[in-house]
Tab-separated table of C-alpha atoms in Angstrom:
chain	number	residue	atom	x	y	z
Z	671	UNK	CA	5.387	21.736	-8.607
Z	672	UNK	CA	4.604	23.350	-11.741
Z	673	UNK	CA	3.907	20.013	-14.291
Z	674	UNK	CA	0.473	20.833	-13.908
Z	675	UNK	CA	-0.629	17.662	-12.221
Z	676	UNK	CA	-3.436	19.823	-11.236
Z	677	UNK	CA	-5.106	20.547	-14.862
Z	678	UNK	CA	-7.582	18.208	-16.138
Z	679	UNK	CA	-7.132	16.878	-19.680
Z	680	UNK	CA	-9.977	16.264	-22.641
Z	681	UNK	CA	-11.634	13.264	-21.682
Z	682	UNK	CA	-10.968	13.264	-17.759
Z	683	UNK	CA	-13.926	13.259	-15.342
Z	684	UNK	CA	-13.452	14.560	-11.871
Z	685	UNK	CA	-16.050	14.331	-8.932
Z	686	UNK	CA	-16.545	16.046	-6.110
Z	687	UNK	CA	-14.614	15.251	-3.037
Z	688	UNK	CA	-16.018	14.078	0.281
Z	689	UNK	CA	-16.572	17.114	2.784
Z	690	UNK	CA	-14.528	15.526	5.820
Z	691	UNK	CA	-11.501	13.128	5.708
Z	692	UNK	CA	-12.039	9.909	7.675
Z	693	UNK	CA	-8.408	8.975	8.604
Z	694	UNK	CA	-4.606	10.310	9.386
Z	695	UNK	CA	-1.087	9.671	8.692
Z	696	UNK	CA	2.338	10.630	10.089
Z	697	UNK	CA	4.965	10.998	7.411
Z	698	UNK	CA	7.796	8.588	8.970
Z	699	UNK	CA	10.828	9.905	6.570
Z	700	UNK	CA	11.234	10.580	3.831
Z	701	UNK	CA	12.418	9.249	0.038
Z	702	UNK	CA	16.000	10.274	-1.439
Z	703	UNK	CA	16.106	9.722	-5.002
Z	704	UNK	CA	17.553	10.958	-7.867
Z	705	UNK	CA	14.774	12.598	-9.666
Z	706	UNK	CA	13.570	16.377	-9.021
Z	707	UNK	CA	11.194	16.955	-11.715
Z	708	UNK	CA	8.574	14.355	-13.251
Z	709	UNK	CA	10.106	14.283	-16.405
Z	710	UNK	CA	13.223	13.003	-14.997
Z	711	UNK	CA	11.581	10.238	-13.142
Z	712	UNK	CA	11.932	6.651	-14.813
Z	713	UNK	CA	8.931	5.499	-16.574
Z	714	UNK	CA	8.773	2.262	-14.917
Z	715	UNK	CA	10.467	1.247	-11.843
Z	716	UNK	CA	12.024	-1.682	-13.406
Z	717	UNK	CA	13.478	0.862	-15.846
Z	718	UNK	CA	16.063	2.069	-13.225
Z	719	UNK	CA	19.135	0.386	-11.182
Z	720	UNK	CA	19.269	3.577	-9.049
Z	721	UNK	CA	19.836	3.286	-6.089
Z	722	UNK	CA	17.522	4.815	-3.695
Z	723	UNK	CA	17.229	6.165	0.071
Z	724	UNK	CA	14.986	5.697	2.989
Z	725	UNK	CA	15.469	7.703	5.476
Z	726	UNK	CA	13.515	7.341	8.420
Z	727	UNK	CA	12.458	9.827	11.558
Z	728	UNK	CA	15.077	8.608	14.418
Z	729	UNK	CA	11.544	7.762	16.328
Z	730	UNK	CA	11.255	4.865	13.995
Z	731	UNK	CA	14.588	3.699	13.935
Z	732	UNK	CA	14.160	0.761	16.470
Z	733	UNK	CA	11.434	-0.748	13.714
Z	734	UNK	CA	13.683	-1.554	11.410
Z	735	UNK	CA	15.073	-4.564	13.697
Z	736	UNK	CA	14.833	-7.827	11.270
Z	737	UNK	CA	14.711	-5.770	8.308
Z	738	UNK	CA	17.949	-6.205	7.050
Z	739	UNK	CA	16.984	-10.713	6.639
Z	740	UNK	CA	14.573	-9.288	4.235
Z	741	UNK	CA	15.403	-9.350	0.288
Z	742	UNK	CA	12.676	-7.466	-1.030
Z	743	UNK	CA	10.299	-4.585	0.885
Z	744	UNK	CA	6.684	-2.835	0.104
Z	745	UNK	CA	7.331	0.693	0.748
Z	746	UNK	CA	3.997	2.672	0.779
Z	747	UNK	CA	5.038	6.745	0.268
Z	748	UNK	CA	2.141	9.576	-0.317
Z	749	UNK	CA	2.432	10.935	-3.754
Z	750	UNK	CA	0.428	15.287	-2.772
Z	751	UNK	CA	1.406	16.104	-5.595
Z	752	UNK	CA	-1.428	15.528	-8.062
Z	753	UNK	CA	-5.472	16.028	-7.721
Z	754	UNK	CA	-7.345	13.722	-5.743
Z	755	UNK	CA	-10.734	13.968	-7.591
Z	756	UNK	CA	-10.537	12.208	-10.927
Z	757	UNK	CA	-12.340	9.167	-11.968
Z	758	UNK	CA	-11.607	9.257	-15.499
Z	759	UNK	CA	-7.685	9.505	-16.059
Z	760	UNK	CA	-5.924	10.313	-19.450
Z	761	UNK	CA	-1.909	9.513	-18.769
Z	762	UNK	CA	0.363	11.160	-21.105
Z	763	UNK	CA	1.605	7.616	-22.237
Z	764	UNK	CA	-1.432	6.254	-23.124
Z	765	UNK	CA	-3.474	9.213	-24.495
Z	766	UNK	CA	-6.849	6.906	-23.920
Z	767	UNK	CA	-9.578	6.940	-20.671
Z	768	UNK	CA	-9.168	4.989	-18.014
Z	769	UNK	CA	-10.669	3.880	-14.714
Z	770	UNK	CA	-8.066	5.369	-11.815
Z	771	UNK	CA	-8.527	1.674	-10.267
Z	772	UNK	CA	-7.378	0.255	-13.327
Z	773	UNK	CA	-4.081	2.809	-13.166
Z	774	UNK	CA	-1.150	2.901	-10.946
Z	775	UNK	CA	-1.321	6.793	-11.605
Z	776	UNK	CA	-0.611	9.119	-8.745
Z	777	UNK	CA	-3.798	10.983	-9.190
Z	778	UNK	CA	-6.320	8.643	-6.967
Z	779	UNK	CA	-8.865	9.621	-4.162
Z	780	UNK	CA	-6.179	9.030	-1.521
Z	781	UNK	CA	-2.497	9.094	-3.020
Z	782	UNK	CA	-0.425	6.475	-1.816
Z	783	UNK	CA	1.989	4.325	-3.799
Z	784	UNK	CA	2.939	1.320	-3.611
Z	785	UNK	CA	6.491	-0.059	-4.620
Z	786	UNK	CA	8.124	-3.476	-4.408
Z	787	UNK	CA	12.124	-2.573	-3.505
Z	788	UNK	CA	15.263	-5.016	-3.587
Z	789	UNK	CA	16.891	-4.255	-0.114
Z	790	UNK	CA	20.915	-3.676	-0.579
Z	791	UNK	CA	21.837	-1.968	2.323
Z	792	UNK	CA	21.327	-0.801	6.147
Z	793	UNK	CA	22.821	1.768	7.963
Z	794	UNK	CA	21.547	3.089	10.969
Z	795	UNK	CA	17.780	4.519	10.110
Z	796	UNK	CA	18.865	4.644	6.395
Z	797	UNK	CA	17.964	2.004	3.937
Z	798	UNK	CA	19.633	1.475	0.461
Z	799	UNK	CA	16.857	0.116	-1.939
Z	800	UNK	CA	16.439	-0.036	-5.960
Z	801	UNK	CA	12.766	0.139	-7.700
Z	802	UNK	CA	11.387	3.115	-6.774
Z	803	UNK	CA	10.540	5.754	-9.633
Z	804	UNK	CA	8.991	9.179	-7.376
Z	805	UNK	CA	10.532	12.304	-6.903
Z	806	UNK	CA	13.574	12.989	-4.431
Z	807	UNK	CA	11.904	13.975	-1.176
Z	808	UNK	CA	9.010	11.981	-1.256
Z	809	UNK	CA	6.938	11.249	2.141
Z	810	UNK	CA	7.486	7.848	3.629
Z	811	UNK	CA	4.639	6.255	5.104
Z	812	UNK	CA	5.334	2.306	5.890
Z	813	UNK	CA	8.047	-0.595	5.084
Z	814	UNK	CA	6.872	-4.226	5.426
Z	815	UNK	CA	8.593	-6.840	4.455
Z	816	UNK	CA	7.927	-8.755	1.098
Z	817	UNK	CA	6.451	-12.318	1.494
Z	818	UNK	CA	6.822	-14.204	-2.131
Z	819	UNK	CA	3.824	-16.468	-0.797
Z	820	UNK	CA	1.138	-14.226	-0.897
Z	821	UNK	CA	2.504	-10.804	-2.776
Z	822	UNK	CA	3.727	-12.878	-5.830
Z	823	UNK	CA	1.946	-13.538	-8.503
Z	824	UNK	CA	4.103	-14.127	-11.443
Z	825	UNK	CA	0.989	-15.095	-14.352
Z	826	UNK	CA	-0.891	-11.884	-13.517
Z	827	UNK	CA	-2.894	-9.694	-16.364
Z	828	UNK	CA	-3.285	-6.456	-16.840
Z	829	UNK	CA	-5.965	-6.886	-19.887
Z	830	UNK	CA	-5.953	-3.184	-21.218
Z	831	UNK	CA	-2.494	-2.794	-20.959
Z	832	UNK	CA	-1.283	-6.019	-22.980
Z	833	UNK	CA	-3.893	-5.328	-25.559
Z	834	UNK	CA	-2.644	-1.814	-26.252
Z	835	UNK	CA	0.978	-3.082	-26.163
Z	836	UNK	CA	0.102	-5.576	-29.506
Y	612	UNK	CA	-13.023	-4.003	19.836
Y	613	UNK	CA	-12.608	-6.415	22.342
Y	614	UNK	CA	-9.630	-8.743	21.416
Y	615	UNK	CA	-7.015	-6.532	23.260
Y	616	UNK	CA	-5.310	-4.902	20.111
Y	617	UNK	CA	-4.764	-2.037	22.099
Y	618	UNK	CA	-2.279	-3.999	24.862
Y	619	UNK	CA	1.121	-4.349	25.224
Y	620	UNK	CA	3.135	-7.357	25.620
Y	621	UNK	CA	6.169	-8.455	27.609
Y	622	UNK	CA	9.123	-7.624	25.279
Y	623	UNK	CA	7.448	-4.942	23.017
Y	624	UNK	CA	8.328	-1.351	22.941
Y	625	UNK	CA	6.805	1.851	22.092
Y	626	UNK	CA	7.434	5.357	21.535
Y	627	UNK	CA	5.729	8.631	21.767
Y	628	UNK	CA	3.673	9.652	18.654
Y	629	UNK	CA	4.375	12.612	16.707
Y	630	UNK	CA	2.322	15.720	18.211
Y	631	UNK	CA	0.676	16.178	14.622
Y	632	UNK	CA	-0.451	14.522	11.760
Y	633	UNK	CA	0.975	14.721	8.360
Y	634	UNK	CA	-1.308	14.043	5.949
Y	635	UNK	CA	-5.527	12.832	5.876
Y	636	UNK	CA	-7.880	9.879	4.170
Y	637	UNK	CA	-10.825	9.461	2.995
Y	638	UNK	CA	-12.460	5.934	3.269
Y	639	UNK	CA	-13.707	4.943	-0.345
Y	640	UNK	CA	-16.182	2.003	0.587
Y	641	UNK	CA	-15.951	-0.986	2.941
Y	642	UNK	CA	-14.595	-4.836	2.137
Y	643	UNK	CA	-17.512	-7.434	3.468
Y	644	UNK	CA	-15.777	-10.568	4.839
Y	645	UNK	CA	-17.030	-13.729	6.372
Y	646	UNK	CA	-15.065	-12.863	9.743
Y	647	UNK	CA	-16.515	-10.795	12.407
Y	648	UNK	CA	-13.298	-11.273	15.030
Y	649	UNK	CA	-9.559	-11.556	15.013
Y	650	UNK	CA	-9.902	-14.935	16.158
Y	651	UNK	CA	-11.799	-15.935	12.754
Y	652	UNK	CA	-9.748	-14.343	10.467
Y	653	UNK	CA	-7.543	-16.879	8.711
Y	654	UNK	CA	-3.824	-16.569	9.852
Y	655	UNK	CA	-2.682	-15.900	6.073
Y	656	UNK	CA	-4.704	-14.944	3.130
Y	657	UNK	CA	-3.285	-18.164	0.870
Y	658	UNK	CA	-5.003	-19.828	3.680
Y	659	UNK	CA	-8.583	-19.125	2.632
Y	660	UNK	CA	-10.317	-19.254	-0.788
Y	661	UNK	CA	-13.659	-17.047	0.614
Y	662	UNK	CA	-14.608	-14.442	-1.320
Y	663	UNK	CA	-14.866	-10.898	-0.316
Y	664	UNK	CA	-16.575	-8.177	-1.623
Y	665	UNK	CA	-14.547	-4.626	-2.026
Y	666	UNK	CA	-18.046	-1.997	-1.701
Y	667	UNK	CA	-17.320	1.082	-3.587
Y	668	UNK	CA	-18.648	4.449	-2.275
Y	669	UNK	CA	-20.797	5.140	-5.599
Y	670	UNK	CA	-18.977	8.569	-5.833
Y	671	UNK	CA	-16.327	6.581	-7.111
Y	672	UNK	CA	-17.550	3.746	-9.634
Y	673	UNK	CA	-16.978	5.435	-12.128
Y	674	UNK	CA	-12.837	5.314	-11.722
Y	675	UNK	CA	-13.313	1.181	-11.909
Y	676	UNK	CA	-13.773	1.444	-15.637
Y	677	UNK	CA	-10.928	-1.368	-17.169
Y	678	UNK	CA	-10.545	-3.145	-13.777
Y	679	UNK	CA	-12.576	-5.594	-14.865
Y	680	UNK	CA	-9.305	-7.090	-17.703
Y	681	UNK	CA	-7.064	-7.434	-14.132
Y	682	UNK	CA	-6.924	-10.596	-13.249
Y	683	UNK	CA	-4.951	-9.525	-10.046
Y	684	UNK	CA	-5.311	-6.397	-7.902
Y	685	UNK	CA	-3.426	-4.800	-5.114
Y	686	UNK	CA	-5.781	-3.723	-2.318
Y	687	UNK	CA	-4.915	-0.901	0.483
Y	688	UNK	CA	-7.097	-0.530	3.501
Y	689	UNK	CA	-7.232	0.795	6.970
Y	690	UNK	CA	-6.716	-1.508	10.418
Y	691	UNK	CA	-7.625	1.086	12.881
Y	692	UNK	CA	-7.871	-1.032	15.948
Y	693	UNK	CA	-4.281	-1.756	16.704
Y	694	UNK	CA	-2.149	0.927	18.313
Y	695	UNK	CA	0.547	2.905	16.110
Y	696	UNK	CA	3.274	3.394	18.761
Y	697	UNK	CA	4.954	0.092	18.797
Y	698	UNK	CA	8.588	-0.142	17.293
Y	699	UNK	CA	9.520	-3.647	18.742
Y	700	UNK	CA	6.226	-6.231	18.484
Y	701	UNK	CA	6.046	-9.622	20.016
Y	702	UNK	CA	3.568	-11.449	17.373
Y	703	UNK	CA	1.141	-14.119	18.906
Y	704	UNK	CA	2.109	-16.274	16.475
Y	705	UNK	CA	5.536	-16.217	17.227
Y	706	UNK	CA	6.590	-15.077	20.431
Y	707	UNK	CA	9.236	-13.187	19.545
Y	708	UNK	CA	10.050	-9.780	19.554
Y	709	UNK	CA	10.144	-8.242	15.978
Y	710	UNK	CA	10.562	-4.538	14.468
Y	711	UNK	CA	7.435	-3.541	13.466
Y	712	UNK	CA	8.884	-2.747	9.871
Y	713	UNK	CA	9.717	-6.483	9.592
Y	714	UNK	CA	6.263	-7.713	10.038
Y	715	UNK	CA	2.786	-7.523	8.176
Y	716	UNK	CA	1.095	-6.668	11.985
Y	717	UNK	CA	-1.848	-4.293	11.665
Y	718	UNK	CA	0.172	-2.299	14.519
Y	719	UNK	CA	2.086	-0.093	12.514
Y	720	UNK	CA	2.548	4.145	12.695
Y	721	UNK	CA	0.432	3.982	9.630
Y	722	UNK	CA	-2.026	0.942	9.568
Y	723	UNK	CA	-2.326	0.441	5.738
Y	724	UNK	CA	-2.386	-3.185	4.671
Y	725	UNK	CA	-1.563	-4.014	1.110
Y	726	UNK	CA	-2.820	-7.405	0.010
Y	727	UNK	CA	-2.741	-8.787	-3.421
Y	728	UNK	CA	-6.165	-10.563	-4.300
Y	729	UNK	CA	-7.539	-12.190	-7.353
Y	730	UNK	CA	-10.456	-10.556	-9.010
Y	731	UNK	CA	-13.445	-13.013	-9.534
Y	732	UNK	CA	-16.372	-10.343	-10.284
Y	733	UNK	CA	-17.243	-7.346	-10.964
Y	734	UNK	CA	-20.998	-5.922	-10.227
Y	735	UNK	CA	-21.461	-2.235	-10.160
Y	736	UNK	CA	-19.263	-0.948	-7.655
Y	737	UNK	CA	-18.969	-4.034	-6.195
Y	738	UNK	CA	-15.539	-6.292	-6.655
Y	739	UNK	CA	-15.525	-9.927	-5.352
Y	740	UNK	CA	-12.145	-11.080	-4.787
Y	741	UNK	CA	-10.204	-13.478	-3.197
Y	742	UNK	CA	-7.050	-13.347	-0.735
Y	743	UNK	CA	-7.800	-11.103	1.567
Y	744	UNK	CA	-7.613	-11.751	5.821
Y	745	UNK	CA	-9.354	-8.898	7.306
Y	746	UNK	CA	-12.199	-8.095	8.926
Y	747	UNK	CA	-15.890	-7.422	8.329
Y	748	UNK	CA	-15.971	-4.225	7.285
Y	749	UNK	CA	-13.013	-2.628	6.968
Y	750	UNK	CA	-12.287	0.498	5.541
Y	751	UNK	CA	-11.252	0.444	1.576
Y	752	UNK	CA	-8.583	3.107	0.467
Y	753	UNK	CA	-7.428	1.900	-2.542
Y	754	UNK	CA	-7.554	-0.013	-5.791
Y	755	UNK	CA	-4.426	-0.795	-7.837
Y	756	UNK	CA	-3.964	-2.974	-10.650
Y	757	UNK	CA	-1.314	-5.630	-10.053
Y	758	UNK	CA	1.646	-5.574	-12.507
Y	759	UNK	CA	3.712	-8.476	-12.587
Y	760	UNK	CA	6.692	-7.184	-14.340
Y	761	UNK	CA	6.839	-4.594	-11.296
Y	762	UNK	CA	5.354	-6.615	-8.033
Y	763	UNK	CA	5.920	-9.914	-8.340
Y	764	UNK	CA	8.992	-11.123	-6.860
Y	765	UNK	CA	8.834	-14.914	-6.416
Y	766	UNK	CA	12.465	-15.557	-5.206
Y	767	UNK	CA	12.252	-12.940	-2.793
Y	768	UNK	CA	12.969	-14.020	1.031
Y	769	UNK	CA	11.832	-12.921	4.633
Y	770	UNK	CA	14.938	-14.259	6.189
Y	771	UNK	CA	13.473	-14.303	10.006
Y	772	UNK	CA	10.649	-16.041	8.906
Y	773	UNK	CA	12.135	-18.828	6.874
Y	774	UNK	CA	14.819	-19.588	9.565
Y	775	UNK	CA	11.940	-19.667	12.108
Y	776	UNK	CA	10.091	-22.860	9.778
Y	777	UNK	CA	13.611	-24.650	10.257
């Protein structure tokens, strides 16, 4: 907990939050990974062949039927670690402003990621998965299965990033 | 309201909800579609090139600074109108029972959808975009950009699903 993904860095503009929350979740399981501090986390998820776990609350456990035909998963997981307020975000990596809409940043109004996983195991509630990148212990909060029709788009842009990568 | 999301059908089980909640939302604007009931939503987002319109909460237009170079975008928002108990669904569409972490049903212990969308405009806080299925007025959580070195997965495979086109 102490990375100070609470401070606020030059350039960063926070606003204030709404008084009342509008919606609620139930933490399902939970992540396993490798990673107990940000720093040891991979960059990218693609950076990493680790393999990672999710385990789900025994409640659950019957929702996984039909899972295992799947190749690939979304995995949505809440990410409490970071402030929810900013609208003007400078990453460490990038040292520049940017839009929280236009970053996959953990800091965001409500704090859920969203990773694409190659399925390599089942066992029981536990799933065996590589492309995830958060920190061991992580809240799980939904698997769905990934449909290359409509989740894939292989031409995509992300205009700021490939400029600043030139 | 009245299209029986809240119903169960023959073959589908549920389970009791945790006492407690976990975690909270806020909603961060509204998506405007042309569909005002289930029935009119189109039965996959590929299916339909409308355009939508993602309505930022003003307090927040300031964090869509650099959306505008994504071609793509990942989109998270809230189906509150199906029940979150079920573990075992039996889809309309297929009429057959499925876990409910094998299937892109709004019924889910945490109803987040995730749909990838192409950005066509941006006006203000407004986004138009295309792919999306839902409903008038649903509640927007979140904006991602769409990476496709990370989320695009074109050879990935739903294997229920493509032995049930055979």
């Amino acid at each position: 907990m102490n990375d100070n993904a609470f401070g606020i860095r030059e350039g960063e503009i926070a606003v204030e939050l709404p008084k009342d929350y509008d919606a609620s979740l139930y933490f399902i399981g939970c992540i396993r990974t490798p990673w107990k501090t940000r720093d040891q986390c991979p960059k990218n998820a693609r950076e990493s062949e680790a393999v990672c776990t999710l385990e789900l609350d025994p409640r659950w456990a019957q929702a996984l039927t039909d899972v295992e035909s799947c190749t690939h998963l979304v995995v949505l997981y809440w990410m409490n670690r970071s402030r929810r307020d900013l609208v003007l975000q400078v990453p460490r990596t990038y040292g520049f402003g940017r839009g929280t809409f236009a970053l996959r940043s953990p800091a965001r109004p409500n704090p859920i990621a969203m990773s694409v996983v190659r399925l390599v195991g089942v066992e029981g509630p536990r799933l065996s998965v590589v492309g995830l990148d958060c920190l061991d212990d992580t809240p799980l909060l939904d698997i769905k299965p990934y449909f290359a029709s409509t989740d894939a788009v292989p031409d995509a842009v992300v205009g700021w990033h490939k400029a600043q990568k030139r």
